[in-house]
């Protein structure tokens, strides 16, 4: 039985197994889901054993536990470490989901559920690719699996776990399926990821909500002040105004910018797909550059004062925003985080109290395209998708990838099989079955190529 | 029995009666409290009858019903119309209340409950002043009462009710107890009120929440845009930048500004009382001027994106703010409302959709201090508080007062007995018992004076 036949013969079981993972609401961001995290780790350990690993265990970290599994085929063969994560994003706003986020279903050739892509679905592609390669006698590498439970909240505890388990995690390359391709018809491999810094800004004015008639005009309104501070962080050209913010930003070469320009893209189609009349971003850069090689500043959430129905007049006591920056190569998230905090505290007027709390952060990552594992992945995609994949930098962040390089000294190849239409982090997350099966095929091919 | 003795002899009953009103959560802003509105109106009608009116009835309007009651002592005597409102503000944030907002209690010489001042408590002072004057044989005026159920949401239906019931509401002066004094030791009568305009601004960017890594940098973030629009509405001198906003603002005379400057006031004490390090307001004006004779722009509430615990990264689809302006004499709220909407729609960039919804509004009001009823009120305060009251303009808004003048042709005297520390519209609303009883005394004295 060849690999493709193996997939077809076993697909019903594959979906049953995947659904059993998707049903577990392993939302790392919410402490109330602690029990679901362990349940999900246990289910992964069972599935890895069924897939054929020699051993699978749940190992503690200072945060959620990790699942570690390994299969040794030959002590002299190269070793691949597959990294993924079993935690998922929150599902709000729930009313926008067409079906229950934690009751997966197949409609229109897609699997619909929170985690269908990010990252239960994509990690599952890796595990089933491994299983199929093993059962078809194609596996010429030793394989290790590391699945963590905190990627969506900055992988707490995982750096320490890596430092304490360097030998256990030793490998020749790390494979990660947690990124997207340009399109189903335009396969691509992500060669760069942005870093991330995230803060909460709390502005406190008066010690209680005040009557806006009696006090209005004489007391600074913390929402007005917060809006002014946020407004000042970007200028009309879409540039971030924080002094020294761009100091370390990598100036991407003309060659690389030209390569990026080759990616099929239409601003009109892009704008239409997300329902906006026109796009806005940093002056002097294309859409693909803005999302891949340039840093950003986005407000992720804001709240303050009266937010219920009706028209209560109030001069509120407090206003809060969650804000984040995507970072590019050479920008260190800790340095940027400090720059930001210093800046906000410096511009904060003395008629309000301003508190900036750094949340999670991570560095950016670049994968060289002459890496043997990259070349193997390129061939694998070419076989599975019948087209040579483009090498493109993407805008998302997987902070732990940079940490793997720093701590374990190992490069990562980002064998992602997502699509923009998969709506990760959004309502109605999904995964196309066609891509799912081609992904498994690509993983099998990777093992065949890399084992040579 | 003189008036003071009457108050002392009946105070236990007074508080029992007041508490029965305060226990009804008559929040006009929340449709779910519809039943409480009627219950509160009914309770008022009962209490008015017990106080001695000839008749009290609940009359429908297009919104909440009004309570109308009247007492005729002499067809040739002057007629006073007492206006008040039985609706109260919402109570959020509930966790800041030291006791249940709808289970009144007496602590530290104060009554604590939502509505203890605004306006059940203050209306109750009027009703008990009337009762005491009547029972002590001092009432030389005919008295009408009009209590409405929508003052906190812009008095919907009340203008129409006035237009349809001009004869019923005919009077020589309207008395309203719904404002505050400078201090217990500095009695004052409000001679001016600001108007109000209120809007909801909704900014929509992409048609769904987007991944801020994948899309961030290329798509305008609606929260960033909303913040920029709000930030631009006021400048660094605290002035509103909307073109023509100040066109109709009354230039207050030097004499009146000098009178306002006589009001005992300390910026330091004012700032300390509300817990801010320093004050901020329009350049060129004092704190008292900023809150009394100048218009304002305040954000009452804002929300958008991820506002729960943790650090979810998201490029949100939508951001919303509730904003309001206090207006001063000659500024017409409908004109200002249109100016604002036109301005926001004009500055809205085409990469987002902006919708501005006008909410309630009202005109400002000025009471001349040579009005006979004002002079009677002045004497009444002087007797009850043992000090001549200051005539001051205040920053709050009671839009219906301007409508009374327009529709009924009758001036209003604002016999308010509130204090800044009463925390109206805020958690822990309260009313000092000492002022409450002096207020009743002042109302009795008003009837004695005005009846002459």
CSV table of N, CA, C and O in Angstrom, one decimal, chain B residues 307-401:
chain,number,residue,atom,x,y,z
B,307,UNK,N,-11.6,42.1,25.3
B,307,UNK,CA,-11.6,42.8,26.5
B,307,UNK,C,-11.6,41.9,27.8
B,307,UNK,O,-11.7,42.4,28.9
B,308,UNK,N,-11.4,40.6,27.5
B,308,UNK,CA,-11.4,39.7,28.7
B,308,UNK,C,-10.0,39.5,29.2
B,308,UNK,O,-9.1,40.2,28.8
B,309,UNK,N,-9.8,38.6,30.1
B,309,UNK,CA,-8.5,38.4,30.7
B,309,UNK,C,-7.5,37.9,29.6
B,309,UNK,O,-7.9,37.3,28.6
B,310,UNK,N,-6.2,38.0,29.9
B,310,UNK,CA,-5.2,37.5,29.0
B,310,UNK,C,-4.8,38.5,27.9
B,310,UNK,O,-5.1,39.6,28.0
B,311,UNK,N,-4.1,37.9,26.9
B,311,UNK,CA,-3.5,38.8,25.9
B,311,UNK,C,-3.8,38.2,24.5
B,311,UNK,O,-2.8,37.9,23.8
B,312,UNK,N,-5.0,38.1,24.1
B,312,UNK,CA,-5.4,37.6,22.8
B,312,UNK,C,-5.0,38.7,21.8
B,312,UNK,O,-5.3,39.9,21.9
B,313,UNK,N,-4.3,38.3,20.7
B,313,UNK,CA,-3.9,39.2,19.6
B,313,UNK,C,-5.1,39.1,18.6
B,313,UNK,O,-5.4,38.1,18.2
B,314,UNK,N,-5.6,40.3,18.3
B,314,UNK,CA,-6.6,40.3,17.3
B,314,UNK,C,-6.7,41.7,16.6
B,314,UNK,O,-6.3,42.7,17.2
B,315,UNK,N,-7.0,41.7,15.3
B,315,UNK,CA,-7.3,43.0,14.7
B,315,UNK,C,-8.8,43.0,14.5
B,315,UNK,O,-9.4,42.3,13.7
B,316,UNK,N,-9.5,43.8,15.4
B,316,UNK,CA,-10.9,43.7,15.6
B,316,UNK,C,-11.7,44.2,14.4
B,316,UNK,O,-11.2,45.1,13.7
B,317,UNK,N,-12.9,43.8,14.3
B,317,UNK,CA,-13.8,44.2,13.2
B,317,UNK,C,-14.4,45.6,13.5
B,317,UNK,O,-14.7,46.3,12.6
B,318,UNK,N,-14.7,45.8,14.8
B,318,UNK,CA,-15.5,47.0,15.2
B,318,UNK,C,-15.1,47.7,16.5
B,318,UNK,O,-14.5,47.0,17.3
B,319,UNK,N,-15.3,49.0,16.5
B,319,UNK,CA,-15.1,49.7,17.8
B,319,UNK,C,-16.2,50.7,17.9
B,319,UNK,O,-16.7,51.3,16.9
B,320,UNK,N,-16.6,50.9,19.2
B,320,UNK,CA,-17.8,51.8,19.4
B,320,UNK,C,-17.5,52.8,20.6
B,320,UNK,O,-16.8,52.3,21.6
B,321,UNK,N,-18.0,54.0,20.5
B,321,UNK,CA,-17.8,54.9,21.7
B,321,UNK,C,-19.2,55.6,21.8
B,321,UNK,O,-19.9,55.9,20.9
B,322,UNK,N,-19.5,55.9,23.1
B,322,UNK,CA,-20.6,56.8,23.4
B,322,UNK,C,-19.9,58.1,23.9
B,322,UNK,O,-19.1,58.1,24.8
B,323,UNK,N,-20.3,59.2,23.2
B,323,UNK,CA,-19.6,60.5,23.5
B,323,UNK,C,-20.7,61.5,23.7
B,323,UNK,O,-21.8,61.4,23.2
B,324,UNK,N,-20.4,62.6,24.5
B,324,UNK,CA,-21.4,63.6,24.7
B,324,UNK,C,-20.7,65.0,24.9
B,324,UNK,O,-19.5,65.1,25.2
B,325,UNK,N,-21.5,66.0,24.6
B,325,UNK,CA,-21.1,67.4,24.8
B,325,UNK,C,-22.1,68.1,25.7
B,325,UNK,O,-23.3,67.9,25.5
B,326,UNK,N,-21.5,68.8,26.7
B,326,UNK,CA,-22.4,69.7,27.5
B,326,UNK,C,-22.4,71.0,26.7
B,326,UNK,O,-21.4,71.4,26.3
B,327,UNK,N,-23.6,71.6,26.6
B,327,UNK,CA,-23.7,72.8,25.8
B,327,UNK,C,-24.1,74.0,26.7
B,327,UNK,O,-24.6,73.8,27.8
B,328,UNK,N,-23.8,75.2,26.2
B,328,UNK,CA,-24.1,76.4,27.0
B,328,UNK,C,-25.2,77.2,26.3
B,328,UNK,O,-25.5,77.0,25.2
B,329,UNK,N,-25.7,78.3,27.0
B,329,UNK,CA,-26.8,79.1,26.4
B,329,UNK,C,-26.5,79.5,25.0
B,329,UNK,O,-25.3,79.8,24.6
B,330,UNK,N,-27.5,79.5,24.2
B,330,UNK,CA,-27.5,79.8,22.7
B,330,UNK,C,-27.0,78.7,21.8
B,330,UNK,O,-27.3,78.7,20.6
B,331,UNK,N,-26.4,77.7,22.4
B,331,UNK,CA,-26.0,76.5,21.5
B,331,UNK,C,-27.2,75.6,21.4
B,331,UNK,O,-27.7,75.1,22.5
B,332,UNK,N,-27.7,75.4,20.2
B,332,UNK,CA,-28.9,74.6,20.0
B,332,UNK,C,-28.4,73.1,19.9
B,332,UNK,O,-27.6,72.8,19.0
B,333,UNK,N,-29.0,72.2,20.7
B,333,UNK,CA,-28.5,70.9,20.7
B,333,UNK,C,-28.7,70.2,19.3
B,333,UNK,O,-27.8,69.4,18.9
B,334,UNK,N,-29.7,70.5,18.6
B,334,UNK,CA,-30.0,69.9,17.3
B,334,UNK,C,-29.0,70.3,16.3
B,334,UNK,O,-28.5,69.6,15.4
B,335,UNK,N,-28.6,71.6,16.4
B,335,UNK,CA,-27.6,72.2,15.4
B,335,UNK,C,-26.3,71.6,15.7
B,335,UNK,O,-25.5,71.2,14.8
B,336,UNK,N,-25.9,71.5,17.0
B,336,UNK,CA,-24.6,71.0,17.4
B,336,UNK,C,-24.5,69.5,17.0
B,336,UNK,O,-23.5,69.0,16.5
B,337,UNK,N,-25.6,68.8,17.2
B,337,UNK,CA,-25.7,67.4,16.9
B,337,UNK,C,-25.4,67.2,15.4
B,337,UNK,O,-24.6,66.3,15.0
B,338,UNK,N,-26.0,68.0,14.6
B,338,UNK,CA,-25.8,67.9,13.1
B,338,UNK,C,-24.3,68.2,12.7
B,338,UNK,O,-23.7,67.5,11.9
B,339,UNK,N,-23.8,69.3,13.3
B,339,UNK,CA,-22.4,69.7,13.1
B,339,UNK,C,-21.5,68.6,13.4
B,339,UNK,O,-20.6,68.3,12.6
B,340,UNK,N,-21.7,67.9,14.5
B,340,UNK,CA,-20.9,66.8,15.0
B,340,UNK,C,-20.9,65.6,14.0
B,340,UNK,O,-19.9,65.1,13.6
B,341,UNK,N,-22.2,65.3,13.6
B,341,UNK,CA,-22.3,64.1,12.7
B,341,UNK,C,-21.7,64.4,11.4
B,341,UNK,O,-20.9,63.6,10.8
B,342,UNK,N,-21.9,65.6,10.8
B,342,UNK,CA,-21.3,66.0,9.6
B,342,UNK,C,-19.8,66.0,9.6
B,342,UNK,O,-19.1,65.5,8.7
B,343,UNK,N,-19.3,66.5,10.8
B,343,UNK,CA,-17.8,66.5,10.9
B,343,UNK,C,-17.2,65.1,11.0
B,343,UNK,O,-16.3,64.8,10.2
B,344,UNK,N,-17.8,64.3,11.8
B,344,UNK,CA,-17.2,62.9,11.9
B,344,UNK,C,-17.3,62.2,10.6
B,344,UNK,O,-16.4,61.5,10.2
B,345,UNK,N,-18.5,62.3,9.9
B,345,UNK,CA,-18.6,61.6,8.6
B,345,UNK,C,-17.6,62.2,7.6
B,345,UNK,O,-17.2,61.4,6.7
B,346,UNK,N,-17.3,63.5,7.7
B,346,UNK,CA,-16.4,64.1,6.8
B,346,UNK,C,-14.9,63.6,7.0
B,346,UNK,O,-14.2,63.4,6.1
B,347,UNK,N,-14.5,63.5,8.3
B,347,UNK,CA,-13.1,63.1,8.6
B,347,UNK,C,-12.9,61.6,8.6
B,347,UNK,O,-11.8,61.1,8.6
B,348,UNK,N,-14.0,60.8,8.5
B,348,UNK,CA,-13.9,59.4,8.5
B,348,UNK,C,-13.1,58.9,7.3
B,348,UNK,O,-13.5,59.2,6.1
B,349,UNK,N,-12.0,58.2,7.5
B,349,UNK,CA,-11.3,57.7,6.3
B,349,UNK,C,-12.0,56.7,5.6
B,349,UNK,O,-12.9,56.0,6.2
B,350,UNK,N,-11.8,56.5,4.3
B,350,UNK,CA,-12.6,55.6,3.5
B,350,UNK,C,-12.3,54.1,3.7
B,350,UNK,O,-12.9,53.2,3.1
B,351,UNK,N,-11.2,53.8,4.5
B,351,UNK,CA,-10.9,52.4,4.7
B,351,UNK,C,-11.6,51.9,5.9
B,351,UNK,O,-11.4,50.7,6.4
B,352,UNK,N,-12.5,52.7,6.5
B,352,UNK,CA,-13.5,52.1,7.6
B,352,UNK,C,-14.9,52.7,7.3
B,352,UNK,O,-15.0,53.6,6.5
B,353,UNK,N,-15.9,52.0,7.9
B,353,UNK,CA,-17.2,52.6,7.8
B,353,UNK,C,-17.5,53.2,9.1
B,353,UNK,O,-17.3,52.6,10.2
B,354,UNK,N,-18.1,54.4,9.1
B,354,UNK,CA,-18.3,55.1,10.4
B,354,UNK,C,-19.8,55.5,10.4
B,354,UNK,O,-20.4,56.1,9.5
B,355,UNK,N,-20.5,55.1,11.5
B,355,UNK,CA,-21.9,55.4,11.7
B,355,UNK,C,-22.0,56.2,13.0
B,355,UNK,O,-21.6,55.8,14.0
B,356,UNK,N,-22.6,57.4,12.9
B,356,UNK,CA,-22.9,58.2,14.1
B,356,UNK,C,-24.4,58.3,14.3
B,356,UNK,O,-25.1,58.7,13.5
B,357,UNK,N,-24.8,57.9,15.5
B,357,UNK,CA,-26.2,57.9,15.9
B,357,UNK,C,-26.4,58.9,16.9
B,357,UNK,O,-25.9,58.8,18.0
B,358,UNK,N,-27.3,59.9,16.7
B,358,UNK,CA,-27.6,60.9,17.7
B,358,UNK,C,-28.5,60.2,18.8
B,358,UNK,O,-29.4,59.5,18.5
B,359,UNK,N,-28.1,60.5,20.1
B,359,UNK,CA,-28.9,59.9,21.2
B,359,UNK,C,-29.7,61.1,21.7
B,359,UNK,O,-30.0,62.0,21.0
B,360,UNK,N,-29.9,61.2,23.0
B,360,UNK,CA,-30.8,62.3,23.5
B,360,UNK,C,-30.0,63.6,23.6
B,360,UNK,O,-28.8,63.6,23.6
B,361,UNK,N,-30.7,64.7,23.6
B,361,UNK,CA,-30.1,66.0,23.7
B,361,UNK,C,-31.1,67.0,24.4
B,361,UNK,O,-32.2,66.7,24.6
B,362,UNK,N,-30.6,68.2,24.7
B,362,UNK,CA,-31.4,69.2,25.3
B,362,UNK,C,-30.7,70.6,25.3
B,362,UNK,O,-29.5,70.6,25.2
B,363,UNK,N,-31.5,71.6,25.5
B,363,UNK,CA,-31.0,73.0,25.5
B,363,UNK,C,-30.5,73.4,26.9
B,363,UNK,O,-31.0,72.8,27.9
B,364,UNK,N,-29.8,74.4,27.0
B,364,UNK,CA,-29.4,74.9,28.3
B,364,UNK,C,-30.5,75.9,28.8
B,364,UNK,O,-31.5,76.1,28.1
B,365,UNK,N,-30.3,76.4,30.0
B,365,UNK,CA,-31.3,77.2,30.6
B,365,UNK,C,-30.7,78.3,31.6
B,365,UNK,O,-29.7,78.0,32.2
B,366,UNK,N,-31.3,79.5,31.6
B,366,UNK,CA,-30.8,80.5,32.5
B,366,UNK,C,-32.0,81.1,33.2
B,366,UNK,O,-33.1,81.4,32.6
B,367,UNK,N,-31.9,81.2,34.6
B,367,UNK,CA,-33.0,81.7,35.4
B,367,UNK,C,-32.6,83.1,35.9
B,367,UNK,O,-31.5,83.3,36.5
B,368,UNK,N,-33.4,84.2,35.6
B,368,UNK,CA,-33.0,85.5,36.0
B,368,UNK,C,-33.2,85.7,37.5
B,368,UNK,O,-34.2,85.1,38.1
B,369,UNK,N,-32.3,86.4,38.2
B,369,UNK,CA,-32.3,86.4,39.6
B,369,UNK,C,-33.2,87.5,40.2
B,369,UNK,O,-33.4,87.7,41.4
B,370,UNK,N,-33.9,88.2,39.3
B,370,UNK,CA,-34.9,89.2,39.7
B,370,UNK,C,-36.3,88.7,39.6
B,370,UNK,O,-37.3,89.4,39.9
B,371,UNK,N,-36.5,87.4,39.3
B,371,UNK,CA,-37.8,86.7,39.3
B,371,UNK,C,-38.3,86.7,40.7
B,371,UNK,O,-37.6,86.3,41.6
B,372,UNK,N,-39.6,87.0,40.9
B,372,UNK,CA,-40.2,87.0,42.3
B,372,UNK,C,-40.0,85.6,42.9
B,372,UNK,O,-39.7,85.5,44.1
B,373,UNK,N,-40.2,84.6,42.1
B,373,UNK,CA,-40.0,83.2,42.7
B,373,UNK,C,-38.6,83.0,43.1
B,373,UNK,O,-38.3,82.3,44.1
B,374,UNK,N,-37.6,83.5,42.3
B,374,UNK,CA,-36.2,83.3,42.7
B,374,UNK,C,-36.0,84.0,44.0
B,374,UNK,O,-35.3,83.5,44.9
B,375,UNK,N,-36.5,85.3,44.2
B,375,UNK,CA,-36.3,86.0,45.4
B,375,UNK,C,-37.0,85.3,46.6
B,375,UNK,O,-36.4,85.3,47.7
B,376,UNK,N,-38.1,84.7,46.4
B,376,UNK,CA,-38.7,83.9,47.5
B,376,UNK,C,-37.9,82.7,47.9
B,376,UNK,O,-37.7,82.4,49.0
B,377,UNK,N,-37.3,82.1,46.9
B,377,UNK,CA,-36.4,80.9,47.1
B,377,UNK,C,-35.2,81.4,47.9
B,377,UNK,O,-34.7,80.7,48.8
B,378,UNK,N,-34.7,82.5,47.5
B,378,UNK,CA,-33.5,83.1,48.1
B,378,UNK,C,-33.7,83.3,49.6
B,378,UNK,O,-32.9,82.9,50.5
B,379,UNK,N,-34.9,83.9,49.9
B,379,UNK,CA,-35.2,84.1,51.3
B,379,UNK,C,-35.4,82.8,52.1
B,379,UNK,O,-35.0,82.6,53.2
B,380,UNK,N,-36.0,81.8,51.4
B,380,UNK,CA,-36.3,80.5,52.0
B,380,UNK,C,-34.9,79.8,52.4
B,380,UNK,O,-34.8,79.3,53.5
B,381,UNK,N,-34.0,79.8,51.5
B,381,UNK,CA,-32.7,79.3,51.8
B,381,UNK,C,-32.0,80.0,52.9
B,381,UNK,O,-31.4,79.4,53.8
B,382,UNK,N,-32.1,81.3,52.9
B,382,UNK,CA,-31.4,82.1,53.9
B,382,UNK,C,-32.0,81.7,55.3
B,382,UNK,O,-31.2,81.6,56.3
B,383,UNK,N,-33.3,81.5,55.4
B,383,UNK,CA,-33.9,81.1,56.7
B,383,UNK,C,-33.4,79.7,57.1
B,383,UNK,O,-33.0,79.5,58.2
B,384,UNK,N,-33.5,78.7,56.1
B,384,UNK,CA,-33.2,77.3,56.4
B,384,UNK,C,-31.7,77.1,56.7
B,384,UNK,O,-31.3,76.3,57.6
B,385,UNK,N,-30.9,77.7,55.9
B,385,UNK,CA,-29.4,77.4,56.0
B,385,UNK,C,-28.7,78.6,56.7
B,385,UNK,O,-27.4,78.5,56.8
B,386,UNK,N,-29.4,79.6,57.2
B,386,UNK,CA,-28.8,80.7,57.9
B,386,UNK,C,-27.7,81.4,57.2
B,386,UNK,O,-26.7,81.8,57.7
B,387,UNK,N,-27.9,81.5,55.9
B,387,UNK,CA,-26.9,82.2,55.0
B,387,UNK,C,-27.5,82.5,53.7
B,387,UNK,O,-28.3,81.6,53.1
B,388,UNK,N,-27.3,83.6,53.1
B,388,UNK,CA,-27.9,84.0,51.8
B,388,UNK,C,-27.2,83.1,50.7
B,388,UNK,O,-26.0,83.0,50.6
B,389,UNK,N,-28.1,82.4,49.9
B,389,UNK,CA,-27.5,81.5,48.9
B,389,UNK,C,-26.9,82.3,47.7
B,389,UNK,O,-27.3,83.4,47.4
B,390,UNK,N,-25.8,81.7,47.2
B,390,UNK,CA,-25.2,82.3,46.0
B,390,UNK,C,-26.0,81.9,44.8
B,390,UNK,O,-26.6,80.8,44.8
B,391,UNK,N,-26.0,82.8,43.8
B,391,UNK,CA,-26.6,82.4,42.5
B,391,UNK,C,-25.5,82.0,41.6
B,391,UNK,O,-24.6,82.7,41.2
B,392,UNK,N,-25.5,80.7,41.2
B,392,UNK,CA,-24.5,80.2,40.4
B,392,UNK,C,-25.0,79.3,39.2
B,392,UNK,O,-26.0,78.6,39.3
B,393,UNK,N,-24.3,79.4,38.1
B,393,UNK,CA,-24.6,78.5,37.0
B,393,UNK,C,-23.8,77.2,37.3
B,393,UNK,O,-22.7,77.2,37.8
B,394,UNK,N,-24.5,76.1,36.9
B,394,UNK,CA,-23.8,74.8,37.1
B,394,UNK,C,-23.8,74.0,35.8
B,394,UNK,O,-24.4,74.4,34.9
B,395,UNK,N,-22.9,73.0,35.9
B,395,UNK,CA,-22.6,72.3,34.6
B,395,UNK,C,-23.6,71.2,34.2
B,395,UNK,O,-23.5,70.8,33.0
B,396,UNK,N,-24.5,70.7,35.1
B,396,UNK,CA,-25.4,69.7,34.7
B,396,UNK,C,-26.4,70.1,33.7
B,396,UNK,O,-26.5,71.2,33.3
B,397,UNK,N,-27.2,69.1,33.3
B,397,UNK,CA,-28.3,69.4,32.3
B,397,UNK,C,-29.6,68.8,32.7
B,397,UNK,O,-29.6,67.7,33.2
B,398,UNK,N,-30.7,69.6,32.6
B,398,UNK,CA,-32.0,69.1,32.8
B,398,UNK,C,-32.8,69.6,31.6
B,398,UNK,O,-33.5,70.6,31.6
B,399,UNK,N,-32.6,68.9,30.4
B,399,UNK,CA,-33.1,69.4,29.2
B,399,UNK,C,-34.5,69.9,29.2
B,399,UNK,O,-34.9,70.8,28.5
B,400,UNK,N,-35.4,69.2,30.0
B,400,UNK,CA,-36.8,69.5,30.0
B,400,UNK,C,-37.1,70.9,30.5
B,400,UNK,O,-38.1,71.5,30.1
B,401,UNK,N,-36.2,71.5,31.3
B,401,UNK,CA,-36.4,72.8,31.8
B,401,UNK,C,-36.5,73.9,30.7
B,401,UNK,O,-37.4,74.7,30.7
